PDB file of C-alpha atoms in Angstrom:
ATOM      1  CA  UNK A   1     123.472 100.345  76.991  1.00 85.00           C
ATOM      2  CA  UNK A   2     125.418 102.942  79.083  1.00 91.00           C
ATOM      3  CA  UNK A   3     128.168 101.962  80.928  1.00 93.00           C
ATOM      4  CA  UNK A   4     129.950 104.309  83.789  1.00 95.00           C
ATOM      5  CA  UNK A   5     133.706 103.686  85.062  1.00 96.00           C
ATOM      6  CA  UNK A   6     135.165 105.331  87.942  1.00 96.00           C
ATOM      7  CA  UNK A   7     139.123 105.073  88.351  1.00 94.00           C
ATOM      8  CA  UNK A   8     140.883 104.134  90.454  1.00 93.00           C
ATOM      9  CA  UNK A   9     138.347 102.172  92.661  1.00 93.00           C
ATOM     10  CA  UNK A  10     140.411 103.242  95.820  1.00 95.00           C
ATOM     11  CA  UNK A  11     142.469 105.416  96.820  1.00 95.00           C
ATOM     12  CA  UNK A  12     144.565 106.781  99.847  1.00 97.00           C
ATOM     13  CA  UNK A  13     146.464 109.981 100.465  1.00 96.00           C
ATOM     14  CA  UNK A  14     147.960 111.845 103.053  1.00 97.00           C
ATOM     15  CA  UNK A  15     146.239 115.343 104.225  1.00 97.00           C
ATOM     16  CA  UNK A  16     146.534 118.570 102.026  1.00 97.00           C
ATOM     17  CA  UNK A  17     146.964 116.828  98.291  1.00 96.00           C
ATOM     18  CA  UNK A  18     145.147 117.543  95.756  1.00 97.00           C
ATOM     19  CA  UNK A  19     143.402 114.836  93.971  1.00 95.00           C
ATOM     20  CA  UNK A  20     141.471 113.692  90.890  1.00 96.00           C
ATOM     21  CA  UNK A  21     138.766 111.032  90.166  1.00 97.00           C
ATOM     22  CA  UNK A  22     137.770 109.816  86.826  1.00 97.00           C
ATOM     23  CA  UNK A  23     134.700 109.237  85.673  1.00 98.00           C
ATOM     24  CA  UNK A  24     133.776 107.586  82.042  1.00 98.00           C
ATOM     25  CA  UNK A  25     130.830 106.349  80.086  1.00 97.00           C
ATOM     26  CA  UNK A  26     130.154 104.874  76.936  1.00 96.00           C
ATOM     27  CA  UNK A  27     127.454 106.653  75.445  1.00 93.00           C
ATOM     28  CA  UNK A  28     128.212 110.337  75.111  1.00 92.00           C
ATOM     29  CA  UNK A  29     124.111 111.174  74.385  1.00 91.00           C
ATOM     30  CA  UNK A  30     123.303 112.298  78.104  1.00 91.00           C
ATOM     31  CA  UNK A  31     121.643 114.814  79.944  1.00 90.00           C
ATOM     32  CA  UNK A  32     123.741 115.727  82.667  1.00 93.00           C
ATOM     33  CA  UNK A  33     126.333 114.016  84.826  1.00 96.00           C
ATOM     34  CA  UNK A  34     126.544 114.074  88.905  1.00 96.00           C
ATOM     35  CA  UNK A  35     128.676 113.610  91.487  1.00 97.00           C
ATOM     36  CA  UNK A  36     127.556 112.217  94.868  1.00 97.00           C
ATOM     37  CA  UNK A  37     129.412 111.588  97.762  1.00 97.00           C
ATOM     38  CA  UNK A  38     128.317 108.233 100.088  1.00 95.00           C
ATOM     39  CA  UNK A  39     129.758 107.616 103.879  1.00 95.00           C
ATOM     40  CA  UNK A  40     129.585 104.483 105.501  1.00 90.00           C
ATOM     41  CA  UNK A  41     125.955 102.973 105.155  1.00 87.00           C
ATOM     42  CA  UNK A  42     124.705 106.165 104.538  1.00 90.00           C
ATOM     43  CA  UNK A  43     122.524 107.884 101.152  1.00 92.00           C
ATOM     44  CA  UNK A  44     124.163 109.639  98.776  1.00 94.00           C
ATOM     45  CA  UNK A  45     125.246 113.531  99.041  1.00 95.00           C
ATOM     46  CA  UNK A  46     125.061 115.234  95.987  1.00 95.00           C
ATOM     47  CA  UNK A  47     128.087 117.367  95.350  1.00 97.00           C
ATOM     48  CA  UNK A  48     128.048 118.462  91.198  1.00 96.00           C
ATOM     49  CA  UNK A  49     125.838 118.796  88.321  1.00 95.00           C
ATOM     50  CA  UNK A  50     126.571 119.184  85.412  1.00 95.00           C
ATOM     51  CA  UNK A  51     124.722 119.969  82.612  1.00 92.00           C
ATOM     52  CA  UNK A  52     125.521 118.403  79.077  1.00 91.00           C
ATOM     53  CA  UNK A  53     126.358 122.215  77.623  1.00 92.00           C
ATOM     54  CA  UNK A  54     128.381 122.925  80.988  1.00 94.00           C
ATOM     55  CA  UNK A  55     132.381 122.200  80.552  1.00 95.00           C
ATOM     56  CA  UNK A  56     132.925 122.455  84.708  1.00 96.00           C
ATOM     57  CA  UNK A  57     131.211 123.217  87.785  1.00 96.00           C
ATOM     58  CA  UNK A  58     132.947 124.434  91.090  1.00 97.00           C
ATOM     59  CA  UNK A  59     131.469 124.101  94.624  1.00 96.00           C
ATOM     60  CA  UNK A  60     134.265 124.872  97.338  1.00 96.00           C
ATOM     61  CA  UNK A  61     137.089 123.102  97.258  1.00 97.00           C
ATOM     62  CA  UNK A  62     134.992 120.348  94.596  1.00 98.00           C
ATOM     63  CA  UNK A  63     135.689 120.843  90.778  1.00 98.00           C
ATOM     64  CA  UNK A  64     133.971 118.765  87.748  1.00 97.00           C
ATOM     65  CA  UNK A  65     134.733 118.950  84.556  1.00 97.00           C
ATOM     66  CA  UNK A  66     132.921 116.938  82.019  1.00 97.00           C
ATOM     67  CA  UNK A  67     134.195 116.543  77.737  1.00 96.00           C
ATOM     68  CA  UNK A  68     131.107 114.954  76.350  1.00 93.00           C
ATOM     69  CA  UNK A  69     132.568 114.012  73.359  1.00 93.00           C
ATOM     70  CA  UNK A  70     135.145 111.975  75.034  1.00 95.00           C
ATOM     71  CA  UNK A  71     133.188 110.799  77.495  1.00 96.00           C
ATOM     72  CA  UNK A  72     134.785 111.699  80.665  1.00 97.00           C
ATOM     73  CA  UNK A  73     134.380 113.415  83.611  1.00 98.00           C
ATOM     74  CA  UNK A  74     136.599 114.462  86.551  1.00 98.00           C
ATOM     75  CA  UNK A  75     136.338 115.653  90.258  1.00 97.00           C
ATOM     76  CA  UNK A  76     139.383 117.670  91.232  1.00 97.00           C
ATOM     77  CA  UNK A  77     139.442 117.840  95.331  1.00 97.00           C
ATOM     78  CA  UNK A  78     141.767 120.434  96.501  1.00 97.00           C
ATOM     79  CA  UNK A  79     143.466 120.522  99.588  1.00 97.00           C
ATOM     80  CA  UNK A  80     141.737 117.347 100.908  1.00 97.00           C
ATOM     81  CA  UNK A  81     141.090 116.798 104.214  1.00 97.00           C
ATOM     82  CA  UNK A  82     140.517 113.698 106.873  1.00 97.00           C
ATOM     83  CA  UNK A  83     136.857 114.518 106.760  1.00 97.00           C
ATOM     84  CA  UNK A  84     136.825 114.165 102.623  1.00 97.00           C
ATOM     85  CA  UNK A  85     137.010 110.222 102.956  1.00 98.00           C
ATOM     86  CA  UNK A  86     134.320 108.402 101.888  1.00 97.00           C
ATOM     87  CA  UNK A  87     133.262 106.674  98.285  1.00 96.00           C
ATOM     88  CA  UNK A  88     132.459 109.344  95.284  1.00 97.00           C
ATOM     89  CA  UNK A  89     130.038 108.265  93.014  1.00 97.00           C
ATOM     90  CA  UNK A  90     129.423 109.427  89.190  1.00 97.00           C
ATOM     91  CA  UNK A  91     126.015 108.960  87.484  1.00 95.00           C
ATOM     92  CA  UNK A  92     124.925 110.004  84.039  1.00 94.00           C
ATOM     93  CA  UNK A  93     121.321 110.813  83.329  1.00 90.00           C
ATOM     94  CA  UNK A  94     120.239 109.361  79.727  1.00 85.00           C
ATOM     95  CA  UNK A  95     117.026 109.392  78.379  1.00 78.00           C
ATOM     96  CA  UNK A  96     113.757 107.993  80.079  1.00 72.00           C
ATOM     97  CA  UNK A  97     115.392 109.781  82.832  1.00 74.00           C
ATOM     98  CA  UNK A  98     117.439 106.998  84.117  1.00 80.00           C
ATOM     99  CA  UNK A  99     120.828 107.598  86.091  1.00 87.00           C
ATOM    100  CA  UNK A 100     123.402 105.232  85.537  1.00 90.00           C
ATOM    101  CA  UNK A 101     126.274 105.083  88.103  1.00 93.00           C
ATOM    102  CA  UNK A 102     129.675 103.829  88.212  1.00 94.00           C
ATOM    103  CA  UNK A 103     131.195 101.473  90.337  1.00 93.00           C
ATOM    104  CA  UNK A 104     132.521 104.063  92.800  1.00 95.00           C
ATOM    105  CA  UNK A 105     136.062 105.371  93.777  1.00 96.00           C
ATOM    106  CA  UNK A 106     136.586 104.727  97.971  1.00 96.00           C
ATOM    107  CA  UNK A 107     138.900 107.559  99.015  1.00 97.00           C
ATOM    108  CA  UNK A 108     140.954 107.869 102.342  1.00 97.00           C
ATOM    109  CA  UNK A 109     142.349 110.830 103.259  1.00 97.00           C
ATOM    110  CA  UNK A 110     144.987 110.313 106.282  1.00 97.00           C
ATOM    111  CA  UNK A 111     145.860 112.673 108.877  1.00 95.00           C
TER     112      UNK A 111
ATOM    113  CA  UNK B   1     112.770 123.119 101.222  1.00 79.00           C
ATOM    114  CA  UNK B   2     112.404 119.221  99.728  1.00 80.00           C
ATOM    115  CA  UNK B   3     113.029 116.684 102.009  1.00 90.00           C
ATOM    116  CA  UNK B   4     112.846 113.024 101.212  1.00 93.00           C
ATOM    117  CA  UNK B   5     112.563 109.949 103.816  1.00 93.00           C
ATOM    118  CA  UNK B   6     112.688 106.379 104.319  1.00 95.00           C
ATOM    119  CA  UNK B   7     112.208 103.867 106.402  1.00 91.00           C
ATOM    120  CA  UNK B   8     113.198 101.946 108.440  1.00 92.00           C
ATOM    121  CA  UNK B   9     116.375 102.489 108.215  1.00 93.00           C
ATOM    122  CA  UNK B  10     117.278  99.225 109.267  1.00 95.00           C
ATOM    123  CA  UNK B  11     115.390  95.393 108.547  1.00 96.00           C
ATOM    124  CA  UNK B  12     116.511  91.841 109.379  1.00 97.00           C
ATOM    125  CA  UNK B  13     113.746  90.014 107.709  1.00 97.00           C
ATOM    126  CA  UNK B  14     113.505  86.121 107.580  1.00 98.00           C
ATOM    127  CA  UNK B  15     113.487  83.954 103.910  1.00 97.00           C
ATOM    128  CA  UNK B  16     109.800  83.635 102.573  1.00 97.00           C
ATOM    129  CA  UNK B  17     108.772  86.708 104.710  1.00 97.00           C
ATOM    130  CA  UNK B  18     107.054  89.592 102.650  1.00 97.00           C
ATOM    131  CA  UNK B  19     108.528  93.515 102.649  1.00 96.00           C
ATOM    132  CA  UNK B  20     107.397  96.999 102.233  1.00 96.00           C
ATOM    133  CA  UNK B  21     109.415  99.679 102.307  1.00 96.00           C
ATOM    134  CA  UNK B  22     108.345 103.272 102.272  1.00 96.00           C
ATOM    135  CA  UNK B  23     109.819 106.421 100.536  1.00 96.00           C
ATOM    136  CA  UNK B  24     107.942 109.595 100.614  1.00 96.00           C
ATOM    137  CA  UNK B  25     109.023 113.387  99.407  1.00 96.00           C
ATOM    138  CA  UNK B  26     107.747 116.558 101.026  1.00 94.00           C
ATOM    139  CA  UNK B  27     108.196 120.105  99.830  1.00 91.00           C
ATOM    140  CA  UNK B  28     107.666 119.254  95.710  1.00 90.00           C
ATOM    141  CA  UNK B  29     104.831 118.024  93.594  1.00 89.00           C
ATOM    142  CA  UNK B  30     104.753 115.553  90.176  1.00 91.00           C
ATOM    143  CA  UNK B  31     108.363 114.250  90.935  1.00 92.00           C
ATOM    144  CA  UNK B  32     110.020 111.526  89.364  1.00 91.00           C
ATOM    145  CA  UNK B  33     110.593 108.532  92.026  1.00 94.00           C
ATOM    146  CA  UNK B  34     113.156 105.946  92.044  1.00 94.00           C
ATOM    147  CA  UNK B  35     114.074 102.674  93.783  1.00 95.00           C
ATOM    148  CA  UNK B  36     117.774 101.280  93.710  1.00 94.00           C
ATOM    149  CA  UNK B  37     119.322  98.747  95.307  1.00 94.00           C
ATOM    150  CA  UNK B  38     123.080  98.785  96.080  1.00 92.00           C
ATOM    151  CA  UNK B  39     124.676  95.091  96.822  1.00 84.00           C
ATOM    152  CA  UNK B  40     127.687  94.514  98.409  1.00 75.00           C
ATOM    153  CA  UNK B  41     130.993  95.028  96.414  1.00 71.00           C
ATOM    154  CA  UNK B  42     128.813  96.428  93.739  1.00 75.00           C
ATOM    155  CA  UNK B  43     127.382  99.447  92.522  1.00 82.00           C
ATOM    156  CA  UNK B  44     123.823 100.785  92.531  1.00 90.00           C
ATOM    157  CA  UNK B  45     121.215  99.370  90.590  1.00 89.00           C
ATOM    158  CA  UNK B  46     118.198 100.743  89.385  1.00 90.00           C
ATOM    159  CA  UNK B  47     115.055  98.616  90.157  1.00 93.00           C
ATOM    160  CA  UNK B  48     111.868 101.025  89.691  1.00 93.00           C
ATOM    161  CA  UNK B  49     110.732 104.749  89.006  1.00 90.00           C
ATOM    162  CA  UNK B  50     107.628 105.966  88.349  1.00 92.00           C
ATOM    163  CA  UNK B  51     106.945 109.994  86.326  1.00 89.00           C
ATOM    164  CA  UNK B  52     102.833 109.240  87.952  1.00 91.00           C
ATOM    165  CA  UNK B  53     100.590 107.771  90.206  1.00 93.00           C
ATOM    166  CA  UNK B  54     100.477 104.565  89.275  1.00 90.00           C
ATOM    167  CA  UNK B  55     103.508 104.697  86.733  1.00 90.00           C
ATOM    168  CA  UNK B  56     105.640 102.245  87.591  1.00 91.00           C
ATOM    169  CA  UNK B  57     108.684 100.946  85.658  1.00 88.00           C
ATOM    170  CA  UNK B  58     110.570  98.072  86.188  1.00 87.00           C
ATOM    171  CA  UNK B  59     114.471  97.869  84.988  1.00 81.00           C
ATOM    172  CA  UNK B  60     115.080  94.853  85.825  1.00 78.00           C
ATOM    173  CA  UNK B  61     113.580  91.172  86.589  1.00 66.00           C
ATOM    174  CA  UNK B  62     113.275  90.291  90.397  1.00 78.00           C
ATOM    175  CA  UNK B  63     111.164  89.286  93.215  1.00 88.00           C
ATOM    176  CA  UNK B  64     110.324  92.912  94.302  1.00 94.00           C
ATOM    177  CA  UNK B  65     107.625  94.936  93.340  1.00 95.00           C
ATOM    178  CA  UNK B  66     106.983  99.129  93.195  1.00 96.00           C
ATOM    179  CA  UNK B  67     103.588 101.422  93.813  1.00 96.00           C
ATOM    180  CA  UNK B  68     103.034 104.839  94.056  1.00 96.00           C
ATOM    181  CA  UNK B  69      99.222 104.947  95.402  1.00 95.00           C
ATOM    182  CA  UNK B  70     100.190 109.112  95.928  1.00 95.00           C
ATOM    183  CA  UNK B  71     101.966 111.760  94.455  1.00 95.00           C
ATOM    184  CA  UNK B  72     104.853 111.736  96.849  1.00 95.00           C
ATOM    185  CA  UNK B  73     105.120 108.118  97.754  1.00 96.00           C
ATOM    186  CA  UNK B  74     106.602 105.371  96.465  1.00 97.00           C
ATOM    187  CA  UNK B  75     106.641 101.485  98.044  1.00 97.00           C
ATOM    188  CA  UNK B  76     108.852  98.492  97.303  1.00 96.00           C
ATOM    189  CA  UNK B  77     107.396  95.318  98.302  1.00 96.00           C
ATOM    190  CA  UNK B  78     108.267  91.944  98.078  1.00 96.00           C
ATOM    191  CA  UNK B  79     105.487  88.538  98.618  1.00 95.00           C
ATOM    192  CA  UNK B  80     108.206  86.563  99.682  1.00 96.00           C
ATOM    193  CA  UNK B  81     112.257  87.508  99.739  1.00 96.00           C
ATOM    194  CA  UNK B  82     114.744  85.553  98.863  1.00 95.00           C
ATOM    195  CA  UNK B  83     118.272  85.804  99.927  1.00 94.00           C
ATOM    196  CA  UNK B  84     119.755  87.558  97.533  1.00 92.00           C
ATOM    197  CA  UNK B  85     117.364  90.417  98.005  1.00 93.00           C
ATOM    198  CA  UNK B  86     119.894  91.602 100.546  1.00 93.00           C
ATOM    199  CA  UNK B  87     121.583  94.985 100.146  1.00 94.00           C
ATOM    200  CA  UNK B  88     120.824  98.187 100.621  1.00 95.00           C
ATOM    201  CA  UNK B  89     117.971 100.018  99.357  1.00 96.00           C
ATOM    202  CA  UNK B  90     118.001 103.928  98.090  1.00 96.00           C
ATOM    203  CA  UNK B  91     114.957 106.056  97.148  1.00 96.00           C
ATOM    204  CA  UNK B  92     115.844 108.918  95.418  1.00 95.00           C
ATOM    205  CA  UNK B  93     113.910 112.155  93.627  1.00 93.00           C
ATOM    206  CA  UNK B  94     113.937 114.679  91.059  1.00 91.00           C
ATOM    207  CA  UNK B  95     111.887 117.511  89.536  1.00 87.00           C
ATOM    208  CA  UNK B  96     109.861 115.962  86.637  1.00 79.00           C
ATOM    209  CA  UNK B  97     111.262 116.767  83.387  1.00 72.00           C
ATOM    210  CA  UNK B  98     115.104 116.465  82.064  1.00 65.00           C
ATOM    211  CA  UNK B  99     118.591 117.945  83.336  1.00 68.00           C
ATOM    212  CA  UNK B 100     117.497 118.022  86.615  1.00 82.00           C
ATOM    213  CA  UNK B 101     119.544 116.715  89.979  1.00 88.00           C
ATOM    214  CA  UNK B 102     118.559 113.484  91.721  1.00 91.00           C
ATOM    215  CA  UNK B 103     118.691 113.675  95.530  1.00 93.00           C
ATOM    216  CA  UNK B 104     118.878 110.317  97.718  1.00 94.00           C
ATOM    217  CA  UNK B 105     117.333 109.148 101.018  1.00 94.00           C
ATOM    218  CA  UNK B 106     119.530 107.907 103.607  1.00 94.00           C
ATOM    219  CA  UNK B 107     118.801 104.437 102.545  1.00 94.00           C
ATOM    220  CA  UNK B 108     117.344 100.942 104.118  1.00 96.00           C
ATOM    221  CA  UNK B 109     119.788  98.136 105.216  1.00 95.00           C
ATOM    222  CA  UNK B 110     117.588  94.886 104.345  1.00 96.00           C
ATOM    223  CA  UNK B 111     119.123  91.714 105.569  1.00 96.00           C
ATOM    224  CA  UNK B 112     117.599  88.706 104.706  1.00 96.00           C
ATOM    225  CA  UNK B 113     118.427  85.377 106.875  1.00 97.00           C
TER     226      UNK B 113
END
């Protein structure tokens, strides 16, 4: 059974760092890996997709990288901003076509 | 473009009462549908998806229940709901066959009381 984790589960920085989430799962036989964004009792935002044969995409100031083999993924924010706070979200797509999402990391961002 | 809603976005619903809950897609055809549930302090869970009209499967045991009577809609319903059928309730979508992107509604806040 796949199992996602996201580390750390929070965390809280000051305005212009540059940051990275972690993302890792158990079973490296997936699809493609995402990365959503959720606000406050809100839906979820897509941000990245990656596709199993991809090493990284890039949107913005957003980077993923995903190692297959090691099963890991990261999201490198860049500069980040107030308005970057919320919770990112990881999900891997096995098959049957079933995501599988991690726990969650809740980032602040403070002015 | 594809849009996806639900609704309502909000429900306070009393113990023993039934539910139905409404997700529907515009702008694609055949898509894979989903139902997840996202409790508090934990992460989200899938309940249902469906490939079909009248595909339905179920990942896990519960008191809920999924239909998709058309291409583009999917319902979670519930005879009578419990307590701990509180949380927060995503429908999401993606293009039928693999590698593709999921994309999420804005999501249901069921409370049960």
């Amino acid at each position: 059974k796949q199992e996602v984790t996201q580390i750390p589960a929070a965390l809280s920085v000051p305005e212009g760092e540059n940051l990275v989430l972690n993302c890792s799962f158990t079973d490296s036989a997936i699809y493609n890996l995402q990365w959503f964004r959720q606000d406050p009792g809100k839906g979820l935002t897509s941000l990245l997709l990656i596709q199993s044969s991809q090493r990284e995409q890039t949107s913005g100031r957003l980077n993923a990288s995903l190692d297959k083999s090691s099963g890991r993924s990261t999201l490198y924010i860049a500069a980040s901003q107030p308005g970057d706070s919320a919770t990112y979200l990881c999900a891997v797509l096995n098959a049957g076509n079933m995501l599988t999402f991690g726990g969650g990391t809740r980032l602040m961002v403070k002015p | 473009s594809q849009t996806i809603h639900q609704w309502p976005a909000t429900l306070v619903q009393p113990v023993g009462s039934p539910l139905s809950l409404e997700c529907t897609v515009e702008g694609t055809s055949n898509p894979n549908l989903y139902w997840y549930r996202q409790a508090a302090g934990r992460g989200l869970q899938l309940l249902f998806y469906s490939v079909g009209i009248g595909q339905i499967s179920s990942e896990v045991p519960q008191n809920l229940s999924a239909s998709r009577p058309q291409d583009r809609q999917f319902i979670l319903s519930s005879k009578k709901l419990l307590l701990s059928d509180s949380g927060f309730y995503l429908c999401a979508w993606s293009v039928r066959g693999l590698n593709t992107e999921a994309f999420f509604g804005q999501g249901t806040r069921l409370t049960v009381v």
